[in-house]
XYZ file of C-alpha atoms in Angstrom:
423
model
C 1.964 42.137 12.343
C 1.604 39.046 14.659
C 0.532 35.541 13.267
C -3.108 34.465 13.452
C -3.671 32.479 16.754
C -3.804 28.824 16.724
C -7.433 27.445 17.136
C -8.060 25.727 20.249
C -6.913 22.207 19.813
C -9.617 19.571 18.457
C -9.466 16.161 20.019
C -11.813 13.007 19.317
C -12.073 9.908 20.430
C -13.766 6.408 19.712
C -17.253 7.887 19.581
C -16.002 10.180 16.251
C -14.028 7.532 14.839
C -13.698 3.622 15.970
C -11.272 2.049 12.824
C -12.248 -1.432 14.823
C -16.014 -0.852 14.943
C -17.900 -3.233 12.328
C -20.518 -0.706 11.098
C -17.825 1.854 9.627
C -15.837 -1.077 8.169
C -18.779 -2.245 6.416
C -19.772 1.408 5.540
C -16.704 4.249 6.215
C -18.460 6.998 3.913
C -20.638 8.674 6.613
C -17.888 8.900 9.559
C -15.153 9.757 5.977
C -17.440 12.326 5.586
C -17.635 13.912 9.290
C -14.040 13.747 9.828
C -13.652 15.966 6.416
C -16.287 18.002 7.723
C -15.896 18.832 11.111
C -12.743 16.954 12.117
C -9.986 18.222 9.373
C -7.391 17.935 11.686
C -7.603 16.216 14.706
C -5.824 14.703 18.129
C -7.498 10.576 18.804
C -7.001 10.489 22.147
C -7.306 6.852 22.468
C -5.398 6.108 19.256
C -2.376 8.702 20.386
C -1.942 10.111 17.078
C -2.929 13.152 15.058
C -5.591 12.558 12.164
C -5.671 14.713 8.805
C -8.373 13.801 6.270
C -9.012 16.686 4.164
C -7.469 16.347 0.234
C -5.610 19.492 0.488
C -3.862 19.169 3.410
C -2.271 15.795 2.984
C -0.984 17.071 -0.093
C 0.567 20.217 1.787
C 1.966 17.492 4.264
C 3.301 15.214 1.687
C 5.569 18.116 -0.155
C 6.611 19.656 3.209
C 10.231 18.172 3.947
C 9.652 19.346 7.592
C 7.149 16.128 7.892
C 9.621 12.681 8.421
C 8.848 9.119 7.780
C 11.697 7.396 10.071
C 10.461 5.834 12.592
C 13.247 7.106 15.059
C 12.035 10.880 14.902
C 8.640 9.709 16.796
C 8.288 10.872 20.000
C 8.043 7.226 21.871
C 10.709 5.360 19.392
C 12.950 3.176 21.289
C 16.154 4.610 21.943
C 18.673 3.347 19.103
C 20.642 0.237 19.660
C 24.536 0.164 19.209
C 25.864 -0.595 16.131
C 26.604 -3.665 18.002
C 23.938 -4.920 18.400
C 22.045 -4.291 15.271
C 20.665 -7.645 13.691
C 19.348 -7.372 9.964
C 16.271 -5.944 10.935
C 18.078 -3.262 12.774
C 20.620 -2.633 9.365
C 17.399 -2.704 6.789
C 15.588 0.285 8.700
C 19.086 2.115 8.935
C 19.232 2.006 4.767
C 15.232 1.825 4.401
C 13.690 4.104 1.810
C 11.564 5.927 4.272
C 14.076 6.503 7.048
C 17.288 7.804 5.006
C 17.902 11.310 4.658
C 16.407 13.475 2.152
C 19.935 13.481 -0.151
C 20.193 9.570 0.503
C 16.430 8.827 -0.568
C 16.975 10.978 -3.643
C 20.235 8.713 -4.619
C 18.193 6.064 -4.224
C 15.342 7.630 -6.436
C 17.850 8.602 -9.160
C 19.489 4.398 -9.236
C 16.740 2.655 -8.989
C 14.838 4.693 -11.585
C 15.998 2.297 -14.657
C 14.289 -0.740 -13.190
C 10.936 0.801 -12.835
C 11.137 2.291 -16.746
C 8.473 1.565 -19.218
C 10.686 -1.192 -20.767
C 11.511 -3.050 -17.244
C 7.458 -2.858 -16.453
C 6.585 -4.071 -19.511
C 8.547 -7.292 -19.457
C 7.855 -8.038 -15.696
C 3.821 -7.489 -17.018
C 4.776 -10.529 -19.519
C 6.579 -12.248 -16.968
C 3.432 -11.938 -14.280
C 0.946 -12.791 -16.304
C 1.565 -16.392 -16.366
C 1.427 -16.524 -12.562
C -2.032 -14.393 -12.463
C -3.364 -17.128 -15.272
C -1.933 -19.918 -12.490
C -3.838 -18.525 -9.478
C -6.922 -18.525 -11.565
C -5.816 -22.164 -12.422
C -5.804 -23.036 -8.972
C -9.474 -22.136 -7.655
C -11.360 -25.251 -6.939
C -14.562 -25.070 -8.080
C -14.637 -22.091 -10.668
C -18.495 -21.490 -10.771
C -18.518 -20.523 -6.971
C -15.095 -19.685 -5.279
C -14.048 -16.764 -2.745
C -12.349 -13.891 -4.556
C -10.703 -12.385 -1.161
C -8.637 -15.827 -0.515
C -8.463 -17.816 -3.902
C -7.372 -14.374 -5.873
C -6.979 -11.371 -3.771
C -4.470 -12.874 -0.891
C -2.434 -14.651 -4.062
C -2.008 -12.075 -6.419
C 0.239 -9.303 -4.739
C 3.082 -10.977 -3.233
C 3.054 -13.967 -6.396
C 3.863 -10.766 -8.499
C 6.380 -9.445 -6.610
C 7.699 -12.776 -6.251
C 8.068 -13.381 -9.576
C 9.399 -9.547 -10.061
C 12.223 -10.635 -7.880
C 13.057 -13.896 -9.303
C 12.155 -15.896 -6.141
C 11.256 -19.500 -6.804
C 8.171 -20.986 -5.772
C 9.233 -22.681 -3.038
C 10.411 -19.679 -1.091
C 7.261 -17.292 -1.882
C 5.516 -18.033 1.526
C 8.237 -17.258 3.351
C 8.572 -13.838 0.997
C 5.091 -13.339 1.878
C 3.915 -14.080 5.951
C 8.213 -13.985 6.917
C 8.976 -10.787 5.731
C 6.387 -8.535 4.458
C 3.403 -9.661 7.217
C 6.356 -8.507 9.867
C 7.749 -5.574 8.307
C 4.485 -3.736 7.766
C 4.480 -4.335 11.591
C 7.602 -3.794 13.221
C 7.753 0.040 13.021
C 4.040 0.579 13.233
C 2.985 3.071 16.473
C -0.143 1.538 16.588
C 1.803 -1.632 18.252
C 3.504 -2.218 21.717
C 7.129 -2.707 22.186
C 6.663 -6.214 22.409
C 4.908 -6.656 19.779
C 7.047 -5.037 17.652
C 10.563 -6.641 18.923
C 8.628 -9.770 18.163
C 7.275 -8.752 14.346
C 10.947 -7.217 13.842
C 12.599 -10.928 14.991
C 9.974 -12.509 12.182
C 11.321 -10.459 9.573
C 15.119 -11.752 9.965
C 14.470 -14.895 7.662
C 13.081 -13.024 4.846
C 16.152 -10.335 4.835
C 18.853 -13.173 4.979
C 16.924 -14.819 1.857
C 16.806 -11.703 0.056
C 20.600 -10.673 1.017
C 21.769 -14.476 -0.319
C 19.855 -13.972 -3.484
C 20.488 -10.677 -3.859
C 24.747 -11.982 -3.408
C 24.094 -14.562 -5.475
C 22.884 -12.701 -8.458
C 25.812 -10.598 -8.490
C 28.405 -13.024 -8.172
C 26.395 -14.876 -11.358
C 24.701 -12.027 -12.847
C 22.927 -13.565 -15.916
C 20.109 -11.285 -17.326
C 20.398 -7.722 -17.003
C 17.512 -6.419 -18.895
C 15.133 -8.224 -15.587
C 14.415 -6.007 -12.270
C 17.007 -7.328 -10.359
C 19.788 -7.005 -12.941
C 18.798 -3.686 -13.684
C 19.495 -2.700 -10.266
C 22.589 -4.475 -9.885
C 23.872 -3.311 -13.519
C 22.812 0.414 -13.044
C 24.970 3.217 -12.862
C 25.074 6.644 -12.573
C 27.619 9.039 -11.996
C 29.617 6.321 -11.258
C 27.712 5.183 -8.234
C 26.134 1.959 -8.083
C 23.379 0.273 -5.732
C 25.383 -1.743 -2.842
C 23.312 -4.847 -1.687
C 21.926 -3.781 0.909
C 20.553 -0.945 -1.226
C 18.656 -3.419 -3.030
C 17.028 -5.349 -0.517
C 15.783 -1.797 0.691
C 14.178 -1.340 -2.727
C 12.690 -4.883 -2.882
C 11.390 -4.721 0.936
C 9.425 -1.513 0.702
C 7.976 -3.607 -2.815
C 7.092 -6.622 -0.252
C 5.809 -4.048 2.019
C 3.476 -2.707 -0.253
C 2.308 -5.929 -1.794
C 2.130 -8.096 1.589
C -1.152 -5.883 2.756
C -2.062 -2.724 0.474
C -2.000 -4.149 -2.822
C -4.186 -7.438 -1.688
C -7.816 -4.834 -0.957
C -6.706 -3.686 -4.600
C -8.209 -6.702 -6.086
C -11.276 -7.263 -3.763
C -12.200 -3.656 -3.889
C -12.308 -3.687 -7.988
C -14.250 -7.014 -8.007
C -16.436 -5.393 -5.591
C -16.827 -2.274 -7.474
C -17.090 -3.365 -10.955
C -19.333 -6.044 -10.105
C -21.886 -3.771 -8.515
C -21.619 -1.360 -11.187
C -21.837 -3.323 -14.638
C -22.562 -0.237 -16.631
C -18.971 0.616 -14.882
C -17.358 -2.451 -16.593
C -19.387 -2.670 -19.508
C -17.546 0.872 -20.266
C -14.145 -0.790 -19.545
C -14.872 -3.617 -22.230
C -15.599 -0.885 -25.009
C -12.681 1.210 -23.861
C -10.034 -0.931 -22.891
C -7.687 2.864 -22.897
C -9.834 3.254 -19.387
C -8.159 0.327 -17.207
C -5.547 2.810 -15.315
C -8.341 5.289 -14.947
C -10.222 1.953 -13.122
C -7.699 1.298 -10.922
C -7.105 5.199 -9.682
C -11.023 5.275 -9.040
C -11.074 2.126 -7.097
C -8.625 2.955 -4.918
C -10.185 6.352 -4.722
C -13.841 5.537 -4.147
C -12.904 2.480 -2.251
C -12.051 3.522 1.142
C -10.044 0.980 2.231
C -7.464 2.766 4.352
C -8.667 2.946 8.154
C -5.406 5.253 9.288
C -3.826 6.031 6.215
C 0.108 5.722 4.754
C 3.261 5.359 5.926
C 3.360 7.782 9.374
C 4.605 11.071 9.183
C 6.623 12.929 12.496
C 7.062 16.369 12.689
C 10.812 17.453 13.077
C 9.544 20.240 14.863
C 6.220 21.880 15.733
C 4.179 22.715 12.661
C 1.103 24.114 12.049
C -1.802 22.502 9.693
C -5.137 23.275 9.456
C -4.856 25.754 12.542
C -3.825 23.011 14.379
C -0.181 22.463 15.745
C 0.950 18.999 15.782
C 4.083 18.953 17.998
C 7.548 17.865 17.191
C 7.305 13.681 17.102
C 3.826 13.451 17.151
C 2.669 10.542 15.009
C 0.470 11.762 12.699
C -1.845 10.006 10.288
C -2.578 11.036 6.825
C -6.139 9.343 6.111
C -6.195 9.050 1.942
C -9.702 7.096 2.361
C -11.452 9.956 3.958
C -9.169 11.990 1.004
C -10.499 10.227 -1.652
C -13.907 11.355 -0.765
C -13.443 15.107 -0.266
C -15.787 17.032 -2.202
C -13.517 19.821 -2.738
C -11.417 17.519 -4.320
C -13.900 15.139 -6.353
C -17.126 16.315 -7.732
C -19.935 13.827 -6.456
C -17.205 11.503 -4.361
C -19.165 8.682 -3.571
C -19.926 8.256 -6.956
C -17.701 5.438 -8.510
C -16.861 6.792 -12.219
C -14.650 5.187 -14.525
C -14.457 7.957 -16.085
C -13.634 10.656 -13.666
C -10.513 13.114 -14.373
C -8.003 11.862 -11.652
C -5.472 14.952 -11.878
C -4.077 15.657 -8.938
C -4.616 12.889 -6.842
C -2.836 11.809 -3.896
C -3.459 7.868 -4.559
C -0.432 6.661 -4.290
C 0.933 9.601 -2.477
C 3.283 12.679 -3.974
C 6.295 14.444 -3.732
C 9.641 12.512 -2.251
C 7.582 9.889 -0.991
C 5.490 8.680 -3.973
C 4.914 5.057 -4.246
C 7.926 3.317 -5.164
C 5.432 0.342 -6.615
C 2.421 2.391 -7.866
C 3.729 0.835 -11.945
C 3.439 -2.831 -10.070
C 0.389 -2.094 -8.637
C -1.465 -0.791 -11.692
C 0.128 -4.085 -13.726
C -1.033 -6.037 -11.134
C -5.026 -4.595 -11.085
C -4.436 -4.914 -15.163
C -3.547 -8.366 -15.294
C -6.267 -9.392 -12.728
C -9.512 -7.614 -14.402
C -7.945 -9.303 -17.804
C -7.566 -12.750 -16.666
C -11.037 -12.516 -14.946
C -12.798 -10.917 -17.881
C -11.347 -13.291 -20.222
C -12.546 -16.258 -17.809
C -15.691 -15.454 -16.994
C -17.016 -12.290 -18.737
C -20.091 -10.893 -17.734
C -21.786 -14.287 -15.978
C -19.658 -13.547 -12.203
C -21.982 -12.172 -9.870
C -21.199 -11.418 -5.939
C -23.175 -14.616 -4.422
C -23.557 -13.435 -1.188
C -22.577 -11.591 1.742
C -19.088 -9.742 1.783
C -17.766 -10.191 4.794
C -15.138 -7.722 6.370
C -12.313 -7.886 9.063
C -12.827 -5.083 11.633
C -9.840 -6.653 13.612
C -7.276 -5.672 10.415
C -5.000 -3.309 12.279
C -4.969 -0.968 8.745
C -7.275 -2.180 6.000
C -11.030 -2.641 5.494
C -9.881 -6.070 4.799
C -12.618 -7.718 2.471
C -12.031 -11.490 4.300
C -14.969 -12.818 2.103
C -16.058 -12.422 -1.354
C -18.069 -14.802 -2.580
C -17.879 -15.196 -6.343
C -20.481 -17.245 -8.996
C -20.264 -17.782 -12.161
C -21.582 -19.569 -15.147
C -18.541 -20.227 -16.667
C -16.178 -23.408 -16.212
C -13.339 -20.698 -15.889
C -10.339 -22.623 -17.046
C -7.856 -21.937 -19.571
């Protein structure tokens, strides 16, 4: 019996989908909802790269091992450098969580599992919270302020930060050295140039985190934090080498330097608009990781999607074949609104079942930092509830930025309230 025939391949363009265009930044859920509908699986021909937006088969993509997130297995990668020639950028992608293979990224699973346990989280929650509290401390005026750049930009990379044990001092290069220019250096979606120039902004931030990283193990001090868990753990008699570690605390700074900042804009956004949403959240504190989950799933901040995925060789999805190398996009935002995945999607329900969900991706390749990112929302709604209650109202118009090369990037939120705010 011969395989069913491939359907004829489906191509769109800027006039389906324009990730730049104002009017679906503002408002994604109608062109969400065509590309579900009539665009499962798709080839942008302007954006070179293979688009899959249905719920069920990004979760068939994420659990198939035939799908690769290195870099090098894309179809236009540069051709590798000599080991000679490798500077640190070069050596972190070589050990990078996403471009090891499959038995490497598993040893690096299995170590690194002790510092993200229950016990580690829940001390680096008590050791956050103190720098949330501070960057509510720092807004101006606290009876009008702009959440996007007084909370949301702050938040994220403080936390890791702090995580880390960097000091103060050192957190904005942390922040716009090293995780603005990693999210950037291996992206498709950039030139050549561009990305030989993001991957030469990253070198500062990977020689800070090597010394510190050194430093701590020649003077090892506490071993119950993050980073002496992952220096002190062992199993099987293997340990995590240095560079091991940075790899674990880059694809944190990845993570933090642009997806985790729409986390706190989008709940703002979404709790504020729906008081009888928060109002639920006050009476059932037990709710708050079921808030975050349906933020990020009703939210639609994502204009292309995760970390890329190449085919190792030609595979078929959706009766579509994406070819061996092909960059190919898994779009969670147009996911989180599939309504053979979510009863009434566009709904935002604090109370919706979130089993099965693909929100911080599955299989191999779940979020390393989904525990930091749920602290992080936590800490946030707390510190804001316990601030200003139910007086903060949006004061105006949110403002987006269309030019964001991944993110609906809320660049505005304008905040009131009629509370002084401070601690």
């Amino acid at each position: 019996m011969s395989a069913p025939a491939l359907a004829d391949r489906v191509e769109i363009d800027l006039d389906v989908y324009n990730p730049y265009d104002i009017e679906s930044v503002e408002n994604p859920y109608p062109v969400f909802g065509k590309l579900i509908a009539d665009y499962p699986v798709a080839f942008h021909r302007e954006i070179n790269a293979w688009m899959v937006s249905r719920h069920d088969l990004i979760a068939e993509i994420l659990r198939d091992t035939r799908f690769s997130t290195n870099f090098a297995d894309w179809n236009n990668a540069p051709k590798p450098k000599p080991r000679s020639e490798w500077t640190l950028y070069d050596q972190q992608q070589s050990m990078s969580m996403g471009t090891v293979p499959p038995a490497a990224h598993m040893r690096l699973r299995r170590l690194t599992a002790p510092a993200f346990s229950r016990r580690v989280m829940d001390q680096i929650e008590d050791r956050i919270r103190d720098s949330v509290a501070g960057i509510f401390d720092e807004i101006d005026d606290p009876r009008e302020f702009d959440a996007a750049t007084d909370i949301a930009a702050k938040v994220p990379i403080r936390a890791i930060a702090r995580m880390v044990g960097v000091p103060a001092e050192s957190e904005t290069l942390f922040e716009h050295g090293l995780g603005w220019n990693l999210v950037r250096a291996s992206n498709p979606l950039y030139s050549a140039q561009q990305r030989a120039q993001y991957a030469e902004g990253a070198l500062p931030g990977l020689q800070y985190l090597l010394d510190t990283v050194a430093e701590r193990r020649r003077s090892p001090g506490d071993h119950d934090d993050f980073l002496g868990t992952l220096l002190a753990t062992e199993v099987d008699g293997e340990q995590l080498t240095d560079w091991e570690i940075v790899s674990v605390i880059t694809a944190l700074v990845t993570a933090g330097a642009d997806t985790a900042v729409d986390l706190h804009t989008l709940t703002l956004r979404a709790l504020l608009t729906h008081p009888e949403q928060w109002a639920l959240l006050r009476a059932r504190p037990d709710l708050m990781e079921s808030v975050i989950l349906e933020v990020l799933r009703w939210g639609g901040h994502g204009k292309f999607g995760a970390i890329p995925r190449f085919p190792r060789e030609d595979v078929e999805i959706g009766g579509q074949l994406l070819e061996k190398g092909s960059h190919v996009m898994l779009m969670f935002s147009a996911a989180g609104l599939d309504p053979a995945k979510w009863s009434d999607p566009l709904l935002f329900d604090v109370t919706r079942n979130h089993a099965g969900n693909i929100i911080f991706g599955a299989g191999p390749h779940l979020c390393i930092g989904l525990n930091l990112v749920k602290v992080q929302g936590k800490l946030m709604i707390e510190e804001f509830e316990r601030r200003f209650g139910d007086s903060a109202r949006i004061a105006g118009q949110i403002e987006y930025d269309p030019s964001h090369f991944n993110a609906r990037r809320i660049s505005r939120l304008p905040i009131s309230t009629a509370r002084g705010g401070r601690s």
